[in-house]
PDB file of C-alpha atoms in Angstrom:
ATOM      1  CA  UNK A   1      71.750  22.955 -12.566  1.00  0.00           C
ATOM      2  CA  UNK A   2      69.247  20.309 -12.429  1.00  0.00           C
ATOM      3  CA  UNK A   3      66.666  22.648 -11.845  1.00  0.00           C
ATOM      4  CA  UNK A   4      65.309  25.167 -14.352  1.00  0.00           C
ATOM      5  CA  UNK A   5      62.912  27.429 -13.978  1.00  0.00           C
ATOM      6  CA  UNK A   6      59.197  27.630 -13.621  1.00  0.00           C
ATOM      7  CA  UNK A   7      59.886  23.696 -12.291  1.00  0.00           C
ATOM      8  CA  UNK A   8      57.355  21.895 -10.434  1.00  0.00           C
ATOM      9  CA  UNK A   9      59.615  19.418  -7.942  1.00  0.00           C
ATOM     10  CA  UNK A  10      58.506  16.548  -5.810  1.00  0.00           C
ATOM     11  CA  UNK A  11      59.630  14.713  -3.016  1.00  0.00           C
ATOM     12  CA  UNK A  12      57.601  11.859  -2.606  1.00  0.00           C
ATOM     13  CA  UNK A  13      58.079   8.986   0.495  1.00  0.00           C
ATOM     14  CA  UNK A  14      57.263   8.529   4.100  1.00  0.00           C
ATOM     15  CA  UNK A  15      57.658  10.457   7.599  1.00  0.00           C
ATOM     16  CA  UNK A  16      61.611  11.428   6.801  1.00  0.00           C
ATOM     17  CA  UNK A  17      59.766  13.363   3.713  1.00  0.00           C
ATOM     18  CA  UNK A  18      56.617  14.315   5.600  1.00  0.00           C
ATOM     19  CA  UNK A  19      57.922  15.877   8.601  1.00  0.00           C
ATOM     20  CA  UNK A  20      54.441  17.461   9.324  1.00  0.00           C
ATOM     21  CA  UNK A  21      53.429  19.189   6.420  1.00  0.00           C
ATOM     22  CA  UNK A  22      49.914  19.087   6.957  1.00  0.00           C
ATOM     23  CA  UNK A  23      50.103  20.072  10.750  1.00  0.00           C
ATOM     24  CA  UNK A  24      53.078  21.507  12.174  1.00  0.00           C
ATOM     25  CA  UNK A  25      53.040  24.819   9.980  1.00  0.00           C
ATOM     26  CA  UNK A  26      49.466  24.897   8.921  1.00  0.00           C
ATOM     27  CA  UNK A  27      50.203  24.612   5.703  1.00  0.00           C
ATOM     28  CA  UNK A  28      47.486  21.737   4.493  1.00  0.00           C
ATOM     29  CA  UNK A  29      47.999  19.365   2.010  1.00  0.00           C
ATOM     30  CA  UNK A  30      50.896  21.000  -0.035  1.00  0.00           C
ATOM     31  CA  UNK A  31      52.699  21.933   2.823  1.00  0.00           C
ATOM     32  CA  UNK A  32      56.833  22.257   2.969  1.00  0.00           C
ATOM     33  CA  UNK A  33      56.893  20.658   6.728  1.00  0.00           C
ATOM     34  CA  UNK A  34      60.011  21.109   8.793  1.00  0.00           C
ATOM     35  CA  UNK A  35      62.174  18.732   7.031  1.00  0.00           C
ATOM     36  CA  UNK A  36      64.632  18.940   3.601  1.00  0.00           C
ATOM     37  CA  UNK A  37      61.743  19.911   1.677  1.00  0.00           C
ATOM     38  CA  UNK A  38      62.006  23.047   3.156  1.00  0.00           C
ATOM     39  CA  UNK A  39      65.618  23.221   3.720  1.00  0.00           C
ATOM     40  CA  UNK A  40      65.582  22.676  -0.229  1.00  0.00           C
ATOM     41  CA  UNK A  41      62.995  25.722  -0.806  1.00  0.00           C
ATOM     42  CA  UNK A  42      64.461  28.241   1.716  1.00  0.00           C
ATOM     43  CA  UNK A  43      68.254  27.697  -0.334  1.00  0.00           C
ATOM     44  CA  UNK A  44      66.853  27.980  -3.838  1.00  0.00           C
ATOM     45  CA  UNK A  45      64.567  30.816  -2.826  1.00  0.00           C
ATOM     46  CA  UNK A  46      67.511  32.486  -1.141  1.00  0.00           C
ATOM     47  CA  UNK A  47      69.896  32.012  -3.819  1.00  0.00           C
ATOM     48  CA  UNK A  48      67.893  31.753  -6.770  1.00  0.00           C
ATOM     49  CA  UNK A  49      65.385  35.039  -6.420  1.00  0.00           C
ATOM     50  CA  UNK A  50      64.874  35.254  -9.907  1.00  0.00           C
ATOM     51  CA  UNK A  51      63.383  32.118 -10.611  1.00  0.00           C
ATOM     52  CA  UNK A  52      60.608  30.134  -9.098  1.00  0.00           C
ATOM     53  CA  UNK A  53      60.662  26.888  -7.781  1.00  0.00           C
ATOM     54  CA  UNK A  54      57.323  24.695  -6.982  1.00  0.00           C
ATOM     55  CA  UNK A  55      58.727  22.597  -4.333  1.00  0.00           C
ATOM     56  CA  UNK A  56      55.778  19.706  -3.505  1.00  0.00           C
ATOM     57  CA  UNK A  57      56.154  17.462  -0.465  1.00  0.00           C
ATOM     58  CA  UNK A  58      54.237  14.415  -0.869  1.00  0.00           C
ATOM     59  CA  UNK A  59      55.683  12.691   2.071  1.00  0.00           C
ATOM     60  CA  UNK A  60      53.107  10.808   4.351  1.00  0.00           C
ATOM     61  CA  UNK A  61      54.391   9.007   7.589  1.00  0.00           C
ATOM     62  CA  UNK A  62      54.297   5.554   7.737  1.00  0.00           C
ATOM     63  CA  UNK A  63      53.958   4.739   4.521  1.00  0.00           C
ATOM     64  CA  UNK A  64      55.849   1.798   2.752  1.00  0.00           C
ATOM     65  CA  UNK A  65      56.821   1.500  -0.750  1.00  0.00           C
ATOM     66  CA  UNK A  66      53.398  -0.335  -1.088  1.00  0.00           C
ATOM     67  CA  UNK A  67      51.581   2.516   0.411  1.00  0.00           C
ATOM     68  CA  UNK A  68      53.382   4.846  -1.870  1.00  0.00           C
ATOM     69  CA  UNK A  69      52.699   2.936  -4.577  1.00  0.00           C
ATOM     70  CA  UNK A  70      49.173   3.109  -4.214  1.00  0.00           C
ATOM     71  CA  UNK A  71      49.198   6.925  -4.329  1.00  0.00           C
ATOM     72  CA  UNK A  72      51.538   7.494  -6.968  1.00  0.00           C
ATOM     73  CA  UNK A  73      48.829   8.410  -9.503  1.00  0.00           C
ATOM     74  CA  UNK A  74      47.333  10.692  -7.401  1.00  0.00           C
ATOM     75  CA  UNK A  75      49.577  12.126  -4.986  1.00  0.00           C
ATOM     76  CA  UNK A  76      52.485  12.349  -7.884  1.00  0.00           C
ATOM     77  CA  UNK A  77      51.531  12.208 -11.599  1.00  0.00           C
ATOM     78  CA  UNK A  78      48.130  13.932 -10.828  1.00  0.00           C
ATOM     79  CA  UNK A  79      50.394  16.744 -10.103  1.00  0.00           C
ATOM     80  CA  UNK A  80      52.080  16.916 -13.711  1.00  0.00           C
ATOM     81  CA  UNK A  81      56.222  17.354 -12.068  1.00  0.00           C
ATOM     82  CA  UNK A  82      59.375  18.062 -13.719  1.00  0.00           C
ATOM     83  CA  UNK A  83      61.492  16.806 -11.033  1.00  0.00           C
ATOM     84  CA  UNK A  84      60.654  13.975  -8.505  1.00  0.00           C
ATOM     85  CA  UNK A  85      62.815  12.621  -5.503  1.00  0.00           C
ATOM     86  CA  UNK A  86      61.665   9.195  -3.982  1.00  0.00           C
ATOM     87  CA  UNK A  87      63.158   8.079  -0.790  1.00  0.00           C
ATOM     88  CA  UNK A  88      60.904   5.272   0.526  1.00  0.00           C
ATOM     89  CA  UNK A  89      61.787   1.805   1.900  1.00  0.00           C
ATOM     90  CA  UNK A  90      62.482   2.533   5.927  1.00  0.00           C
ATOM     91  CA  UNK A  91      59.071   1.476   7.251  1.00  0.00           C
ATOM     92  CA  UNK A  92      59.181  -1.502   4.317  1.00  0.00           C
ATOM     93  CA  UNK A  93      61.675  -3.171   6.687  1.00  0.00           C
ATOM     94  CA  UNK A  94      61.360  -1.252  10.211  1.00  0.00           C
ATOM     95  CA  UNK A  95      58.218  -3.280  10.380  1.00  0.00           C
ATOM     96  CA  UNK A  96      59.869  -6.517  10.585  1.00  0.00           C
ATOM     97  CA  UNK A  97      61.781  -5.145  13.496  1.00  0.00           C
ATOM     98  CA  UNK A  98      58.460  -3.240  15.084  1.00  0.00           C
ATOM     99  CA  UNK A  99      55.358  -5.060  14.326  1.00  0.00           C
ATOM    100  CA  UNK A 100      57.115  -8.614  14.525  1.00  0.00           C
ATOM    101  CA  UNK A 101      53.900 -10.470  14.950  1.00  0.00           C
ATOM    102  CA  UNK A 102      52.052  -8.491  12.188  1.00  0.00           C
ATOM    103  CA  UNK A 103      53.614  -9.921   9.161  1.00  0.00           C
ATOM    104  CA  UNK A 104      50.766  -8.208   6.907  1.00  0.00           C
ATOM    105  CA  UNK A 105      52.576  -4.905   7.512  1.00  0.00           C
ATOM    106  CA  UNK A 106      55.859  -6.452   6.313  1.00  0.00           C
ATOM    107  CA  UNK A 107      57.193  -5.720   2.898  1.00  0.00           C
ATOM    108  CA  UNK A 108      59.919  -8.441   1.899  1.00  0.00           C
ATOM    109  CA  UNK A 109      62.885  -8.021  -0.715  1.00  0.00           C
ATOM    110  CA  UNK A 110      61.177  -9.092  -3.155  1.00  0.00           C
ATOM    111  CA  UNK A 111      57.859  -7.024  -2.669  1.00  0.00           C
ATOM    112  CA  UNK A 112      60.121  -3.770  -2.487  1.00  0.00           C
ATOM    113  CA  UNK A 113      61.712  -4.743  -5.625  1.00  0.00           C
ATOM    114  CA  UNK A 114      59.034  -5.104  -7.587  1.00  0.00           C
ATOM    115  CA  UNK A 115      57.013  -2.053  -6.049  1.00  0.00           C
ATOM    116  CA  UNK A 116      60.456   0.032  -6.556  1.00  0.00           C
ATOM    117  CA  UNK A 117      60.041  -1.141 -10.265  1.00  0.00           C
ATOM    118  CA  UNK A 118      56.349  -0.064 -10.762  1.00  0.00           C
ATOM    119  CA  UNK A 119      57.545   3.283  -9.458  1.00  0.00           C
ATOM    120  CA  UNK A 120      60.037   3.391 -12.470  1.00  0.00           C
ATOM    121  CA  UNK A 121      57.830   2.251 -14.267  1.00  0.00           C
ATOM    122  CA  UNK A 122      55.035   4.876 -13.976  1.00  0.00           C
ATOM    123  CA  UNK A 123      57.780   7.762 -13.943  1.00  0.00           C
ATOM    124  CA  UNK A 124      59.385   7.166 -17.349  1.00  0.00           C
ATOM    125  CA  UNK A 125      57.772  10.415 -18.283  1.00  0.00           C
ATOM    126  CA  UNK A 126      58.769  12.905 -15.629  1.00  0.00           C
ATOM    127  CA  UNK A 127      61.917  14.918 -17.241  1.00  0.00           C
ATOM    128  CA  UNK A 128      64.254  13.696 -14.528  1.00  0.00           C
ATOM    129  CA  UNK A 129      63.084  10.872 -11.364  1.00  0.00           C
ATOM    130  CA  UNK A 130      65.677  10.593  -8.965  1.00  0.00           C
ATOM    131  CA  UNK A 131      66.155   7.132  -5.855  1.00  0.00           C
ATOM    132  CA  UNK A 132      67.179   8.569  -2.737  1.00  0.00           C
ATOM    133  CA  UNK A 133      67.966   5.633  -0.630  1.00  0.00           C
ATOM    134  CA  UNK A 134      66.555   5.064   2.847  1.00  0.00           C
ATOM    135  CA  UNK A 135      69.174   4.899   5.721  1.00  0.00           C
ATOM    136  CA  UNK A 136      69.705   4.098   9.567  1.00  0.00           C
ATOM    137  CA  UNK A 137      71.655   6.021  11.355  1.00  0.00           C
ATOM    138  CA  UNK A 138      73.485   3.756  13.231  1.00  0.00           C
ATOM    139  CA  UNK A 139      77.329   3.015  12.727  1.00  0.00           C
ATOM    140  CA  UNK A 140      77.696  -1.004  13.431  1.00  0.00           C
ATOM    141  CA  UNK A 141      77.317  -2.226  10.358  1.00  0.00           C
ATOM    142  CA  UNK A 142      76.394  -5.436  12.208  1.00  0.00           C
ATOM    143  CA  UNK A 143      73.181  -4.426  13.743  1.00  0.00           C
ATOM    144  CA  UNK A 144      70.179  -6.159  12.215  1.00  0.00           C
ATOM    145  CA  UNK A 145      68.536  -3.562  11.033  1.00  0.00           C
ATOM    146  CA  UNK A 146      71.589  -1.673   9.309  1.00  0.00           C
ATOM    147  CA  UNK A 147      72.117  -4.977   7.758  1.00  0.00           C
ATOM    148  CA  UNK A 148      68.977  -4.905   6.075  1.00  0.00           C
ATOM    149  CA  UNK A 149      68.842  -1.314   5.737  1.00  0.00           C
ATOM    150  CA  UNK A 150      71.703  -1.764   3.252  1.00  0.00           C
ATOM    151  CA  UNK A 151      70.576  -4.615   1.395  1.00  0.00           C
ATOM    152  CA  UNK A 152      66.900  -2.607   0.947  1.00  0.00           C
ATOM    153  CA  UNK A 153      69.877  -0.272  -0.332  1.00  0.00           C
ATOM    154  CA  UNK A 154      71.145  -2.216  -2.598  1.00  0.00           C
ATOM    155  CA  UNK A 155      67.796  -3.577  -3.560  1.00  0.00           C
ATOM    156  CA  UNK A 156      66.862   0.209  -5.073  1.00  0.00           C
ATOM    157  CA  UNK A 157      70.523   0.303  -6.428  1.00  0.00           C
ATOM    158  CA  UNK A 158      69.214  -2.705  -8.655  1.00  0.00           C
ATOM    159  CA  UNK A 159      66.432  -1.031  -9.856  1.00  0.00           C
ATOM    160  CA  UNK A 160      67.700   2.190 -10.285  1.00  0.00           C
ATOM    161  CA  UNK A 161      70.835   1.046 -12.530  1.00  0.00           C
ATOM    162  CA  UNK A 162      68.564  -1.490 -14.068  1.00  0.00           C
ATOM    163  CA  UNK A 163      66.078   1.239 -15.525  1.00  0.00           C
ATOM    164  CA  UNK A 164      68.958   4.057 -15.729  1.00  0.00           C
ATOM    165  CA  UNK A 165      67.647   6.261 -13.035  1.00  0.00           C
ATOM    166  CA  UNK A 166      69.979   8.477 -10.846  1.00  0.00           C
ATOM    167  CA  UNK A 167      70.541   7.341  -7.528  1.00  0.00           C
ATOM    168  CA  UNK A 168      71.675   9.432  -4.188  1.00  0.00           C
ATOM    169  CA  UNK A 169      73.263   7.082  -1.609  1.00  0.00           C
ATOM    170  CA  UNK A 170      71.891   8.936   1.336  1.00  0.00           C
ATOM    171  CA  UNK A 171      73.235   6.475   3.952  1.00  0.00           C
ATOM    172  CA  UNK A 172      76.963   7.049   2.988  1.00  0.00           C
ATOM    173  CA  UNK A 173      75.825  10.618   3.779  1.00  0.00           C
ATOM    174  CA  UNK A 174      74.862   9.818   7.686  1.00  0.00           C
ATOM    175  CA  UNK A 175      78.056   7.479   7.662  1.00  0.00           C
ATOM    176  CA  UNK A 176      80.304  10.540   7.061  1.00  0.00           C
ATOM    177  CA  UNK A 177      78.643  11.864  10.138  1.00  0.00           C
ATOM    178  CA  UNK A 178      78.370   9.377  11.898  1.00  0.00           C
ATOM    179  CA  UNK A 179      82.376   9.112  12.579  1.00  0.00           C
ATOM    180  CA  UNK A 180      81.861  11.284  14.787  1.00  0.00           C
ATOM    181  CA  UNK A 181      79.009  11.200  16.210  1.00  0.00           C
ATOM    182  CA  UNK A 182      76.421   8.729  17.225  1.00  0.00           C
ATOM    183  CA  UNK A 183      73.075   8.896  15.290  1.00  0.00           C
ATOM    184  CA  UNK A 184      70.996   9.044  18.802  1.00  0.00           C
ATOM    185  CA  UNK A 185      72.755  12.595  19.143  1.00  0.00           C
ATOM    186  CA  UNK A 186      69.938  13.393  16.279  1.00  0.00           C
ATOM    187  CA  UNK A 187      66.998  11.016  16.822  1.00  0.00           C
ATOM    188  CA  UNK A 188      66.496   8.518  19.723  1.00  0.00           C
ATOM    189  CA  UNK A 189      65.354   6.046  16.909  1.00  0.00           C
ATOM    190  CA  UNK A 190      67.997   6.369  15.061  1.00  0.00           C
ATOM    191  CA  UNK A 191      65.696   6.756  11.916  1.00  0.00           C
ATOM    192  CA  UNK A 192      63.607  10.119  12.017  1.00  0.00           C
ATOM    193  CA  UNK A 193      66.426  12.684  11.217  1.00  0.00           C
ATOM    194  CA  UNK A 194      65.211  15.681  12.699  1.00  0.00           C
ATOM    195  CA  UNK A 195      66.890  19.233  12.026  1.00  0.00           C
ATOM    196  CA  UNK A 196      70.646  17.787  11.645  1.00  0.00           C
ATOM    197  CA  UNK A 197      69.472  15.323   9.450  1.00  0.00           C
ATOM    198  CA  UNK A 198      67.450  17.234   7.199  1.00  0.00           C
ATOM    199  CA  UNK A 199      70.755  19.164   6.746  1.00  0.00           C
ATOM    200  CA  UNK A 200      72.278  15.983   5.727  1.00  0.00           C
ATOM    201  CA  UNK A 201      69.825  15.103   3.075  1.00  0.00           C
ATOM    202  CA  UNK A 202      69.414  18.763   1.623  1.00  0.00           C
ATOM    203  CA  UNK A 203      72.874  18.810   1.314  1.00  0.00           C
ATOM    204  CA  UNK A 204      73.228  15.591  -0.587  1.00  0.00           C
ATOM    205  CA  UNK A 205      70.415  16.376  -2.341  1.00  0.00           C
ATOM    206  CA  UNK A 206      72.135  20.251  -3.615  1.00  0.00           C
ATOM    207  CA  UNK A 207      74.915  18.663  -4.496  1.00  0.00           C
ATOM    208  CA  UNK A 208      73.690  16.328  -6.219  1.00  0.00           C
ATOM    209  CA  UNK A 209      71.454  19.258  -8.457  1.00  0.00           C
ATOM    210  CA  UNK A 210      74.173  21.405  -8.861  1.00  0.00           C
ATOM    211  CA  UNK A 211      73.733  23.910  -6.851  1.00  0.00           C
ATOM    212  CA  UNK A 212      76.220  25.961  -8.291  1.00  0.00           C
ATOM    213  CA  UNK A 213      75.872  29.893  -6.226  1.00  0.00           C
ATOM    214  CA  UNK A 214      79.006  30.753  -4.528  1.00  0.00           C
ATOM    215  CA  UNK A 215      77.657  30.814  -0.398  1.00  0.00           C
ATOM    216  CA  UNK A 216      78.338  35.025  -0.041  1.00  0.00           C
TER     217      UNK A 216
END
């Protein structure tokens, strides 16, 4: 498994990642929240008892990949991790769609590339740094903002093969669902993911580990 013991593991990114982990539970600044972070904690405390896992979320809502960015050195390398998850990029383009007449909230292709690319770049020393791709869950592929949902996908595809760095393709994970169901059945946005879709993204993100305990 990905994991070993003794690991310090962070998910770093915006409100999908945040899901009020310095509010909802008390918890303060290191908080789980009520999101995959915790999902993630409650399976490998459950199924791995005899090891111990530091999970860290360093999710804060709203940010972009610029905010994130920003607080990389502190929020993330301060921290000295093993393992560390980003899933940012949702708000980078959910702005253009929101805040239509505030264009100095917007962050373009470009601008996500290249902050994507400082990421990598001040991560080449964590032991493993993981892209988990943004996503919308909405099945019409034809919708503006799925459309540029998956080219901000593709846009941290780029970066991640480009600089070798494992990437988890969480929107095929909500499409999978999503033939069945419609994505308001979780969130009325269609982009907060709620209990169902924390689910979704721990699971993804477990298999993607190795989570390799038989489920007795």
């Amino acid at each position: 498994m990905l994991f070993q013991n003794n690991d310090r593991i962070i998910f770093a990114g915006d409100s999908v990642t945040d899901t009020g982990r310095q509010g909802v539970l008390g918890d303060g600044k290191y908080g789980l929240g009520v999101g995959y972070a915790r999902l993630i904690d409650t399976f490998l405390s459950a199924y791995y008892p005899e090891n111990k896992y530091d999970i860290v979320n360093m999710g804060v809502s709203g940010n972009t990949s610029s905010d994130l960015l920003a607080r990389w050195d502190n929020d993330v390398i301060a921290l000295n991790p093993d393992v560390v998850f980003c899933m940012i990029g949702i708000n980078d383009l959910w702005r253009q769609f929101d805040c239509l007449t505030k264009p100095y909230t917007h962050v373009l292709p470009d601008k996500y590339a290249s902050n994507l690319q400082q990421i990598c770049d001040k991560s080449k020393n964590f032991r493993n740094f993981v892209f988990l791709s943004p996503f919308f869950m909405e099945d019409n592929k034809q919708d503006a903002m799925r459309k540029m949902t998956d080219e901000y996908i593709g846009i941290m595809k780029e970066v991640a093969d480009k600089n070798k760095v494992p990437f988890v393709n969480i929107q095929e994970e909500f499409d999978k669902f999503l033939k069945y169901r419609s994505g308001i059945s979780i969130s009325w946005d269609r982009v907060h993911p709620g209990y169902i879709g924390a689910m979704i993204i721990a699971r993804a993100i477990l298999r993607f580990i190795g989570f390799d305990k038989p489920l007795y």
